[in-house]
Every structure is written in structure tokens, then in C-alpha cells.
Tab-separated table of C-alpha atoms and ligand atoms in Angstrom:
chain	number	residue	atom	x	y	z
A	1	MET	CA	15.247	29.720	-10.079
A	2	LYS	CA	11.562	29.468	-10.971
A	3	ASN	CA	8.877	32.070	-10.215
A	4	PHE	CA	5.703	30.964	-8.464
A	5	ALA	CA	2.281	32.477	-7.806
A	6	LEU	CA	-0.030	31.053	-5.135
A	7	ILE	CA	-3.847	30.940	-5.054
A	8	GLY	CA	-5.465	30.450	-1.636
A	9	ALA	CA	-2.551	31.905	0.329
A	10	ALA	CA	-4.417	32.438	3.623
A	11	GLY	CA	-5.498	28.856	4.134
A	12	PHE	CA	-4.390	25.893	6.239
A	13	VAL	CA	-2.242	24.163	3.622
A	14	ALA	CA	-0.704	27.216	1.884
A	15	PRO	CA	2.307	27.479	4.263
A	16	ARG	CA	3.395	23.969	3.171
A	17	HIS	CA	3.517	25.252	-0.405
A	18	MET	CA	5.412	28.386	0.641
A	19	LYS	CA	7.912	26.181	2.486
A	20	ALA	CA	8.234	23.817	-0.492
A	21	ILE	CA	8.828	26.738	-2.904
A	22	HIS	CA	11.375	28.188	-0.480
A	23	ASP	CA	13.152	24.926	0.345
A	24	THR	CA	13.516	23.978	-3.325
A	25	GLY	CA	15.305	27.292	-3.923
A	26	ASN	CA	12.549	29.088	-5.829
A	27	ASN	CA	10.689	32.393	-5.499
A	28	LEU	CA	7.081	33.356	-4.737
A	29	VAL	CA	6.315	36.547	-6.662
A	30	ALA	CA	2.547	36.914	-6.170
A	31	ALA	CA	-0.253	35.513	-4.021
A	32	LEU	CA	-4.060	35.715	-4.065
A	33	ASP	CA	-6.678	35.225	-1.388
A	34	PRO	CA	-9.957	37.030	-0.725
A	35	ASN	CA	-9.038	36.697	2.951
A	36	ASP	CA	-6.125	38.997	3.893
A	37	SER	CA	-4.856	37.027	6.881
A	38	VAL	CA	-1.605	36.190	5.088
A	39	GLY	CA	1.216	37.532	7.278
A	40	ILE	CA	2.809	34.065	7.071
A	41	ILE	CA	4.089	35.127	3.625
A	42	ASP	CA	6.753	37.242	5.369
A	43	SER	CA	8.299	34.129	6.928
A	44	TYR	CA	9.229	32.906	3.470
A	45	PHE	CA	8.888	35.622	0.813
A	46	PRO	CA	8.737	39.148	2.272
A	47	ASN	CA	8.874	40.681	-1.226
A	48	ALA	CA	5.916	38.794	-2.711
A	49	ASP	CA	3.015	40.851	-4.042
A	50	PHE	CA	-0.403	40.074	-2.562
A	51	PHE	CA	-3.898	40.546	-3.995
A	52	THR	CA	-7.365	40.061	-2.527
A	53	GLU	CA	-9.057	40.568	-5.905
A	54	PHE	CA	-8.712	38.027	-8.683
A	55	GLU	CA	-8.805	40.685	-11.446
A	56	ARG	CA	-5.798	42.584	-10.040
A	57	PHE	CA	-3.880	39.325	-9.598
A	58	ASP	CA	-4.705	38.381	-13.197
A	59	ARG	CA	-3.555	41.786	-14.474
A	60	HIS	CA	-0.296	41.491	-12.518
A	61	LEU	CA	0.521	38.011	-13.864
A	62	ASP	CA	-0.406	39.074	-17.373
A	63	LYS	CA	1.999	42.037	-17.170
A	64	LEU	CA	4.800	39.806	-15.899
A	65	HIS	CA	4.112	37.417	-18.754
A	66	ARG	CA	3.886	39.916	-21.603
A	67	LEU	CA	5.999	42.897	-20.594
A	68	ASN	CA	8.569	41.622	-18.194
A	69	LYS	CA	10.332	38.854	-20.055
A	70	GLY	CA	12.390	36.653	-17.767
A	71	ASN	CA	10.174	37.500	-14.775
A	72	GLN	CA	7.070	35.652	-15.853
A	73	VAL	CA	5.410	33.172	-13.516
A	74	ASP	CA	6.499	29.600	-14.267
A	75	TYR	CA	4.169	27.796	-11.823
A	76	VAL	CA	0.839	28.673	-10.210
A	77	SER	CA	0.258	26.705	-6.988
A	78	ILE	CA	-3.418	26.164	-6.217
A	79	CYS	CA	-4.602	25.840	-2.596
A	80	SER	CA	-8.180	27.029	-3.009
A	81	PRO	CA	-11.322	25.046	-2.031
A	82	ASN	CA	-11.763	21.879	-4.112
A	83	TYR	CA	-14.657	23.038	-6.309
A	84	LEU	CA	-12.565	25.963	-7.604
A	85	HIS	CA	-9.576	23.865	-8.698
A	86	ASP	CA	-10.602	23.314	-12.334
A	87	SER	CA	-11.214	27.010	-12.862
A	88	HIS	CA	-7.915	27.962	-11.211
A	89	MET	CA	-6.018	25.358	-13.258
A	90	ARG	CA	-7.473	26.799	-16.471
A	91	PHE	CA	-6.394	30.261	-15.348
A	92	ALA	CA	-2.843	29.050	-14.604
A	93	LEU	CA	-2.419	27.375	-18.001
A	94	ARG	CA	-3.888	30.306	-19.952
A	95	THR	CA	-1.514	32.601	-18.086
A	96	GLY	CA	1.371	30.647	-19.612
A	97	ALA	CA	2.345	28.798	-16.419
A	98	ASP	CA	2.236	25.169	-15.293
A	99	ALA	CA	-0.120	24.393	-12.399
A	100	ILE	CA	0.597	22.600	-9.128
A	101	CYS	CA	-2.849	21.807	-7.803
A	102	GLU	CA	-3.856	20.427	-4.427
A	103	LYS	CA	-5.924	17.267	-4.201
A	104	PRO	CA	-8.599	16.375	-5.180
A	105	ILE	CA	-7.572	17.743	-8.541
A	106	VAL	CA	-11.282	18.060	-9.463
A	107	LEU	CA	-14.586	16.736	-8.109
A	108	ASN	CA	-15.764	14.746	-11.161
A	109	PRO	CA	-13.977	12.771	-13.909
A	110	TRP	CA	-15.404	14.906	-16.730
A	111	ASN	CA	-13.722	17.984	-15.220
A	112	ILE	CA	-10.405	16.289	-16.057
A	113	ASP	CA	-11.302	16.191	-19.765
A	114	GLY	CA	-11.986	19.928	-19.852
A	115	VAL	CA	-8.651	20.821	-18.263
A	116	GLN	CA	-6.820	18.398	-20.583
A	117	ASP	CA	-8.191	20.377	-23.555
A	118	ILE	CA	-6.603	23.530	-22.175
A	119	GLU	CA	-3.348	21.666	-21.538
A	120	ARG	CA	-3.297	20.735	-25.239
A	121	ASP	CA	-4.200	24.291	-26.343
A	122	THR	CA	-1.530	25.966	-24.217
A	123	GLY	CA	1.220	23.324	-24.124
A	124	ARG	CA	1.383	23.756	-20.331
A	125	LYS	CA	1.047	21.025	-17.695
A	126	VAL	CA	-0.967	20.346	-14.562
A	127	ASN	CA	0.765	18.600	-11.643
A	128	THR	CA	-1.003	17.402	-8.558
A	129	ILE	CA	-0.178	17.010	-4.897
A	130	LEU	CA	-0.773	13.370	-4.004
A	131	GLN	CA	1.821	13.154	-1.321
A	132	LEU	CA	1.291	9.521	-0.300
A	133	ARG	CA	2.858	8.579	-3.655
A	134	VAL	CA	6.126	10.087	-2.409
A	135	HIS	CA	5.898	8.593	1.118
A	136	PRO	CA	8.984	6.361	1.644
A	137	SER	CA	6.991	3.419	3.166
A	138	ILE	CA	4.501	3.484	0.292
A	139	ILE	CA	7.275	3.586	-2.324
A	140	ALA	CA	8.938	0.574	-0.633
A	141	LEU	CA	5.653	-1.358	-0.502
A	142	ARG	CA	4.973	-0.621	-4.177
A	143	GLU	CA	8.357	-1.956	-5.176
A	144	LYS	CA	7.763	-5.100	-3.126
A	145	ILE	CA	4.365	-5.702	-4.754
A	146	GLN	CA	5.699	-5.065	-8.250
A	147	ASN	CA	8.454	-7.626	-7.704
A	148	GLU	CA	6.096	-10.380	-6.579
A	149	ALA	CA	6.146	-13.461	-8.773
A	150	SER	CA	2.491	-14.440	-8.317
A	151	ASP	CA	-0.589	-12.358	-9.060
A	152	HIS	CA	-2.572	-13.271	-5.934
A	153	LYS	CA	-4.820	-10.701	-4.288
A	154	HIS	CA	-3.715	-9.285	-0.958
A	155	ASP	CA	-6.202	-8.712	1.856
A	156	VAL	CA	-5.958	-5.108	2.949
A	157	ASP	CA	-7.635	-3.223	5.819
A	158	LEU	CA	-7.360	0.520	5.667
A	159	THR	CA	-8.359	2.618	8.668
A	160	TYR	CA	-7.976	6.390	8.442
A	161	ILE	CA	-9.276	8.444	11.338
A	162	THR	CA	-8.381	12.094	11.571
A	163	SER	CA	-10.395	13.983	14.196
A	164	ARG	CA	-11.994	17.275	13.209
A	165	GLY	CA	-14.096	19.562	15.413
A	166	HIS	CA	-17.540	21.026	14.687
A	167	TRP	CA	-15.973	23.729	12.511
A	168	TYR	CA	-15.363	21.199	9.752
A	169	THR	CA	-19.044	20.649	9.034
A	170	GLN	CA	-19.722	24.410	9.005
A	171	SER	CA	-16.863	25.195	6.598
A	172	TRP	CA	-16.688	24.569	2.835
A	173	LYS	CA	-15.103	21.206	3.711
A	174	GLY	CA	-18.432	20.048	5.132
A	175	ASP	CA	-20.367	21.119	2.021
A	176	VAL	CA	-20.556	18.250	-0.478
A	177	HIS	CA	-20.939	20.682	-3.405
A	178	LYS	CA	-17.688	22.411	-2.492
A	179	SER	CA	-15.484	19.648	-1.076
A	180	GLY	CA	-17.117	16.545	-2.565
A	181	GLY	CA	-17.723	15.152	0.949
A	182	ILE	CA	-15.468	13.228	3.314
A	183	ALA	CA	-14.431	10.455	0.880
A	184	THR	CA	-13.425	13.053	-1.718
A	185	ASN	CA	-11.737	15.513	0.616
A	186	ILE	CA	-9.855	13.101	2.875
A	187	GLY	CA	-10.258	9.639	1.330
A	188	VAL	CA	-8.896	10.619	-2.094
A	189	HIS	CA	-5.363	10.238	-0.697
A	190	PHE	CA	-5.783	6.601	0.100
A	191	TYR	CA	-7.917	5.623	-2.904
A	192	ASP	CA	-5.141	7.037	-5.076
A	193	MET	CA	-2.524	5.244	-3.007
A	194	LEU	CA	-4.397	1.920	-3.265
A	195	HIS	CA	-4.610	2.236	-7.044
A	196	TYR	CA	-0.917	3.172	-7.156
A	197	LEU	CA	-0.031	0.081	-5.107
A	198	PHE	CA	-2.481	-2.523	-6.348
A	199	GLY	CA	-3.394	-1.642	-9.931
A	200	LYS	CA	-6.716	-1.280	-11.723
A	201	LEU	CA	-9.909	-0.739	-9.755
A	202	GLN	CA	-12.383	-3.589	-10.310
A	203	SER	CA	-15.134	-3.116	-7.732
A	204	ASN	CA	-16.326	-0.233	-5.529
A	205	VAL	CA	-19.029	-0.871	-2.925
A	206	VAL	CA	-20.178	1.633	-0.295
A	207	HIS	CA	-21.427	0.248	3.045
A	208	HIS	CA	-21.803	3.473	4.988
A	209	ARG	CA	-21.793	7.158	4.076
A	210	GLU	CA	-22.521	10.187	6.200
A	211	ASP	CA	-20.972	13.623	6.728
A	212	ARG	CA	-18.232	12.530	9.131
A	213	CYS	CA	-17.749	8.844	8.449
A	214	ALA	CA	-17.770	6.467	5.474
A	215	SER	CA	-16.817	2.875	4.838
A	216	GLY	CA	-16.794	0.357	2.033
A	217	TYR	CA	-15.070	-2.316	0.001
A	218	LEU	CA	-12.763	-1.878	-2.992
A	219	GLU	CA	-11.245	-4.522	-5.174
A	220	TYR	CA	-8.133	-3.952	-7.268
A	221	GLU	CA	-6.122	-6.244	-9.562
A	222	LYS	CA	-3.898	-7.168	-6.627
A	223	ALA	CA	-5.967	-6.475	-3.497
A	224	ARG	CA	-9.280	-6.746	-1.692
A	225	VAL	CA	-9.664	-3.713	0.552
A	226	ARG	CA	-11.973	-3.028	3.482
A	227	TRP	CA	-11.813	0.707	4.250
A	228	PHE	CA	-13.034	2.911	7.058
A	229	LEU	CA	-12.723	6.683	7.197
A	230	SER	CA	-13.823	8.949	10.038
A	231	LEU	CA	-13.471	12.472	11.419
A	232	ASN	CA	-14.860	11.466	14.824
A	233	TYR	CA	-12.492	11.471	17.780
A	234	GLU	CA	-14.536	8.655	19.368
A	235	ASP	CA	-13.483	6.373	16.489
A	236	VAL	CA	-9.775	6.710	17.351
A	237	PRO	CA	-8.971	3.415	19.149
A	238	GLU	CA	-8.856	3.797	22.931
A	239	ALA	CA	-5.172	2.859	23.239
A	240	ALA	CA	-4.213	5.600	20.760
A	241	ARG	CA	-6.483	8.126	22.503
A	242	ASN	CA	-4.836	7.287	25.837
A	243	ASP	CA	-1.512	8.124	24.174
A	244	GLY	CA	-2.922	11.566	23.357
A	245	GLN	CA	-3.462	10.867	19.669
A	246	ARG	CA	-6.296	12.411	17.643
A	247	THR	CA	-5.269	10.705	14.426
A	248	PHE	CA	-5.114	6.983	13.650
A	249	ARG	CA	-3.827	5.780	10.298
A	250	SER	CA	-3.379	2.075	9.689
A	251	ILE	CA	-2.906	-0.177	6.666
A	252	THR	CA	-2.571	-3.901	7.125
A	253	VAL	CA	-1.620	-6.106	4.178
A	254	ASP	CA	-2.388	-9.792	4.821
A	255	GLY	CA	-2.574	-8.958	8.531
A	256	GLU	CA	0.807	-7.207	8.635
A	257	GLU	CA	0.903	-3.539	9.643
A	258	ILE	CA	2.608	-1.184	7.164
A	259	GLU	CA	4.281	1.608	9.126
A	260	PHE	CA	3.158	4.773	7.397
A	261	SER	CA	1.649	6.986	10.092
A	262	GLY	CA	5.023	8.685	10.607
A	263	GLY	CA	6.863	10.254	7.695
A	264	PHE	CA	4.132	12.745	6.750
A	265	ALA	CA	6.289	15.818	7.347
A	266	ASP	CA	7.817	17.477	4.295
A	267	LEU	CA	5.896	15.429	1.724
A	268	HIS	CA	4.880	18.663	-0.044
A	269	THR	CA	8.554	19.530	-0.479
A	270	ARG	CA	9.239	15.993	-1.785
A	271	SER	CA	6.320	16.463	-4.229
A	272	TYR	CA	7.722	19.808	-5.440
A	273	GLU	CA	11.162	18.242	-5.947
A	274	GLY	CA	9.593	15.606	-8.198
A	275	ILE	CA	7.556	18.193	-10.130
A	276	LEU	CA	10.561	20.458	-10.680
A	277	ALA	CA	12.539	17.464	-11.917
A	278	GLY	CA	9.783	16.689	-14.470
A	279	ARG	CA	8.369	13.724	-12.514
A	280	GLY	CA	5.089	15.333	-11.426
A	281	PHE	CA	1.855	13.323	-11.403
A	282	GLY	CA	-0.480	14.752	-14.023
A	283	LEU	CA	-4.194	14.825	-14.782
A	284	GLU	CA	-4.448	11.336	-16.264
A	285	GLU	CA	-2.736	9.786	-13.245
A	286	ASN	CA	-5.556	11.211	-11.110
A	287	ARG	CA	-8.389	9.717	-13.114
A	288	THR	CA	-8.861	6.485	-11.164
A	289	ALA	CA	-8.936	8.246	-7.796
A	290	ILE	CA	-11.407	10.850	-9.076
A	291	GLU	CA	-13.642	8.156	-10.589
A	292	THR	CA	-13.464	6.309	-7.270
A	293	VAL	CA	-14.549	9.285	-5.166
A	294	ALA	CA	-17.250	10.390	-7.600
A	295	HIS	CA	-18.757	6.894	-7.433
A	296	ILE	CA	-18.543	6.748	-3.623
A	297	ARG	CA	-20.337	10.115	-3.458
A	298	ASP	CA	-23.389	8.906	-5.349
A	299	ALA	CA	-23.404	5.103	-5.093
A	300	GLU	CA	-26.297	3.229	-3.531
A	301	ILE	CA	-25.490	2.032	-0.037
A	302	THR	CA	-25.028	-1.748	0.012
A	303	LYS	CA	-26.020	-3.626	3.141
A	304	PRO	CA	-22.754	-4.979	4.633
A	305	GLU	CA	-22.672	-8.756	4.460
A	306	GLY	CA	-19.220	-10.262	3.990
A	307	ASP	CA	-16.381	-7.872	3.318
A	308	TYR	CA	-17.071	-4.989	5.671
A	309	HIS	CA	-14.490	-3.185	7.779
A	310	PRO	CA	-14.362	-4.377	11.414
A	311	PHE	CA	-14.778	-0.776	12.713
A	312	LEU	CA	-18.217	-0.592	11.074
A	313	LYS	CA	-20.295	-1.421	14.125
B	401	LIG	P1	-8.699	26.535	3.788
B	401	LIG	O1	-10.148	26.762	3.814
B	401	LIG	O2	-7.923	26.639	5.060
B	401	LIG	O3	-8.003	27.507	2.721
B	401	LIG	C1	-8.565	27.805	1.475
B	401	LIG	C2	-8.189	29.224	1.129
B	401	LIG	O4	-8.685	29.520	-0.176
B	401	LIG	C3	-8.807	30.245	2.088
B	401	LIG	O5	-7.808	31.113	2.590
B	401	LIG	C4	-9.815	30.971	1.216
B	401	LIG	O6	-9.990	32.343	1.594
B	401	LIG	C5	-9.188	30.834	-0.140
B	401	LIG	N1	-10.132	31.043	-1.243
B	401	LIG	C6	-11.478	30.832	-1.260
B	401	LIG	N2	-11.988	31.185	-2.453
B	401	LIG	C7	-10.944	31.626	-3.197
B	401	LIG	C8	-10.844	32.143	-4.505
B	401	LIG	N3	-11.914	32.267	-5.296
B	401	LIG	N4	-9.624	32.511	-4.940
B	401	LIG	C9	-8.540	32.398	-4.165
B	401	LIG	N5	-8.575	31.906	-2.893
B	401	LIG	C10	-9.767	31.529	-2.432
B	401	LIG	O7	-8.480	25.106	3.145
B	401	LIG	P2	-7.134	24.247	3.100
B	401	LIG	O8	-7.217	23.184	4.136
B	401	LIG	O9	-5.955	25.118	3.053
B	401	LIG	O10	-7.359	23.499	1.698
B	401	LIG	C11	-6.979	24.118	0.483
B	401	LIG	C12	-6.779	23.026	-0.562
B	401	LIG	O11	-5.723	22.171	-0.148
B	401	LIG	C13	-7.986	22.099	-0.748
B	401	LIG	O12	-8.030	21.698	-2.069
B	401	LIG	C14	-7.680	20.915	0.140
B	401	LIG	O13	-8.327	19.744	-0.328
B	401	LIG	C15	-6.180	20.831	0.007
B	401	LIG	N6	-5.486	20.268	1.181
B	401	LIG	C16	-4.563	19.310	0.963
B	401	LIG	C17	-3.857	18.777	2.019
B	401	LIG	C18	-2.855	17.697	1.775
B	401	LIG	O14	-2.525	16.975	2.716
B	401	LIG	N7	-2.374	17.534	0.550
B	401	LIG	C19	-4.083	19.229	3.329
B	401	LIG	C20	-5.049	20.216	3.514
B	401	LIG	C21	-5.736	20.752	2.437
B	402	LIG	N1	-6.377	21.036	10.869
B	402	LIG	C1	-6.719	22.353	10.923
B	402	LIG	O1	-6.460	23.028	11.921
B	402	LIG	N2	-7.377	22.909	9.869
B	402	LIG	C2	-7.666	22.223	8.748
B	402	LIG	O2	-8.241	22.800	7.809
B	402	LIG	C3	-7.307	20.862	8.671
B	402	LIG	C4	-6.641	20.296	9.756
B	402	LIG	P1	-3.983	16.012	9.753
B	402	LIG	P2	-3.463	16.833	7.075
B	402	LIG	O3	-8.984	18.384	6.918
B	402	LIG	O4	-9.157	19.249	4.938
B	402	LIG	C5	-5.715	16.136	5.941
B	402	LIG	O5	-5.035	14.976	9.795
B	402	LIG	O6	-2.850	15.492	6.830
B	402	LIG	C6	-5.640	20.438	12.011
B	402	LIG	C7	-5.754	15.577	4.532
B	402	LIG	N3	-4.444	15.025	4.205
B	402	LIG	O7	-2.566	15.600	9.886
B	402	LIG	O8	-2.592	18.006	7.018
B	402	LIG	C8	-6.200	19.115	12.446
B	402	LIG	O9	-7.326	19.251	13.282
B	402	LIG	C9	-6.084	16.686	3.562
B	402	LIG	O10	-6.128	16.167	2.260
B	402	LIG	O11	-4.221	16.850	8.442
B	402	LIG	O12	-4.656	17.059	6.022
B	402	LIG	C10	-5.013	18.503	13.145
B	402	LIG	O13	-4.893	19.039	14.449
B	402	LIG	C11	-7.414	17.338	3.934
B	402	LIG	O14	-7.705	18.373	3.021
B	402	LIG	C12	-3.846	19.003	12.333
B	402	LIG	O15	-4.329	20.125	11.586
B	402	LIG	C13	-7.288	17.911	5.346
B	402	LIG	O16	-6.948	16.809	6.237
B	402	LIG	C14	-3.279	17.968	11.381
B	402	LIG	O17	-4.312	17.138	10.813
B	402	LIG	C15	-8.578	18.562	5.780
B	402	LIG	C16	-4.148	13.757	4.485
B	402	LIG	O18	-4.896	13.032	5.077
B	402	LIG	C17	-2.795	13.275	4.035
């Protein structure tokens, strides 16, 4: 049984980490969050220690590491806002633990280099949560593409609409300096997935970019991709809205729909299983996705001419 500590325990995604730690048969020994609304811990680990101050959390983990052999923390799970990830990963590694860090692992590619230095210094490892890589439909599609005899490029349309209310823009998620913006905070999942499926990134053009919606064109070794990403309920297609849906996720490959909108439950637990078995995705595996989002954040907007997504009115 491994010991875990958790940073960002009061947030939206933290319970998925608590469940994954619990369901893989491990123990949460300590949690940190400046916000003390963390009663959810009792549902999984009623004996976990909780800290609202970083310094007390640090002292506690240090004691476990140095004085309490056998009880040291093996993994620090990081669920804090995106711009704090690199700092929290450094803390985890220096504490003598491996890190399991939420996406996006960092905001800019050069942040990866800095954390890699600490990995080398400490001999510890960073793992990331990129749960689409463990989604059964995506794994099946990857195998199919890898077994193809020819190297032709597929035509892919990716539409990812996940409605968020006004709160989103007011929170750290709506602040580009803290979240990286919509393409970094939400889109990173599918840019990573596209790279995982279709190989090296060759071209990255942005047609539209604002706080709640972005769109563009990406070309990979094995695909040409028109993508559209939105947080606006009005962008959910009418038929889906009439079915009561607030989320619309679609990938078509050469006009054929890949069923992947279901199957999102429990992907954190699947990710933890892989990490615990030594198959976690590390810093280097994140580089393409982080380069992609950093470019989308700052790229000049190109006037759409040919390859723009049909939802871009
Ligand atoms: P959130 O705002 O709900 O939670 C973040 C938590 O971090 C808050 O409780 C906040 O108090 C805490 N926090 C802020 N500063 C801190 C600090 N210095 N030290 C410790 N804790 C601090 O956000 P969220 O939606 O839970 O997102 C957390 C992370 O998880 C982000 O990186 C986000 O991108 C990622 N996320 C991933 C998925 C996924 O599908 N993989 C889903 C949601 C969020
Ligand atoms: N929701 C909240 O109540 N609070 C939140 O902070 C977020 C959502 P889904 P996930 O928004 O930051 C996705 O779209 O898949 C509500 C991204 N992950 O299924 O869990 C929301 O209004 C993630 O990387 O959300 O998370 C819905 O009612 C990103 O950080 C419900 O929760 C996160 O949005 C479920 O919403 C975010 C993927 O797209 C895989």
C-alpha cells in the first residue's frame, strides 16, 4: 500500500483523486488546501491529516520522510490551479515523493525543462493525468491507426463543447495568466489525444480565439484536423440541447463518428492504475501538447479561408 498526499483538496477535481487512491487500495495521509471546505475527505480517508498552510504541510511531510521510516509519502497528487503546478511538482520531488499532476502539466514548454532538472537531481518522477489516453475508444482507434498499411492523412473534425456559466470567467480558470486560457485549460486534452493518435505536429493555425471559444486547424503526420472548442451553451447543437445535454463532444475521422462521449467515468482511476504499474505518462510525453497550447495562446489569428471548422460561423 502506497501513501499519498494531496494538494488542492477542496476543489472540483480532488474527489476523483481521492476515489482513485481509495479504489486502487492506497492511503491518503495528508491534504493541503487554503480553503477548508474539505469534508469530502471523510468519505474516503477519515484519518487523513489536513492543512490550510503550506508550511505546516511541508513540515508534516518532511517529518514523515525523515523520522517515520516506512510511513513516508510515496506520491503527491496535485490538483491546484494550473499556474501552480510546476512549483508543486518541485515540492513533491524534493520531498522524496513522485508526483501525479493534473493537466496541463505546466503552462509553457520551458517549465518542463526546469522540472526535468529536479527529476534528475532527486531521482523521482512526475506523472500526469491525461485521461483521454486511457479512454477505451481512443486506445482502440490508436491501435487501428498504427496498424494501417498506408501513411495517408485522415480528415478529422473535432468539436468539444462543454457549457460553463458566468462563474468560469470570474474564477482563476478565466484568467489567462493562471489557467492559460480556454485552449490550455480544456483543449489540452484533445491536442494531446490528437498527437497520441496521429503523430508529430506539423502545423498549428488559429482562426478564432476569445475567452469562451476558440477554433483552428492542426496538421499531424497522419491527420488534418479542424477543431472547435466552446464553453457556450448556445454552441451545443440544438438536437443535443433538446435531449437535455450541456456537453457535446464529437470526433469524426474521414466522416465517421468515433464514439467517445461516453466512457469518461473512472478515467482517473484507470490513470492511477497505469501510474502505479509504472506506465504513467511523464513530462516528456506532455511536451507536444504544451507546445501546442502555448502557441495557440499567442499565435496571430489567421483569417479562415479553406480548412476552418464548420461551427465557426
Ligand atoms: P478548483 O478551483 O475547483 O480547485 C483548485 C483548488 O486548489 C481549490 O480548492 C483551491 O483552494 C486550491 N488551491 C489554490 N491555491 C492553492 C495553493 N497554493 N496550494 C494548495 N491548494 C491551492 O479547480 P479544479 O477544477 O479542481 O482544477 C484543479 C486542477 O485539476 C487544475 O489543474 C485543472 O486543470 C485540473 N482539472 C482536470 C480535470 C480533468 O478532467 N483531468 C478536470 C477538472 C480540473
Ligand atoms: N463543473 C463544475 O461544477 N465545476 C468545475 O470547476 C468544472 C465543471 P465536464 P470535466 O472546467 O476546468 C473538464 O465538462 O470533464 C461542472 C476538463 N476535462 O464533464 O470533469 C460542469 O459545469 C478539465 O480538464 O467536466 O472537466 C458540468 O456540469 C477542465 O479543467 C460538470 O461539472 C474542466 O472541464 C461536468 O463537466 C474545467 C475534460 O474535458 C476531459
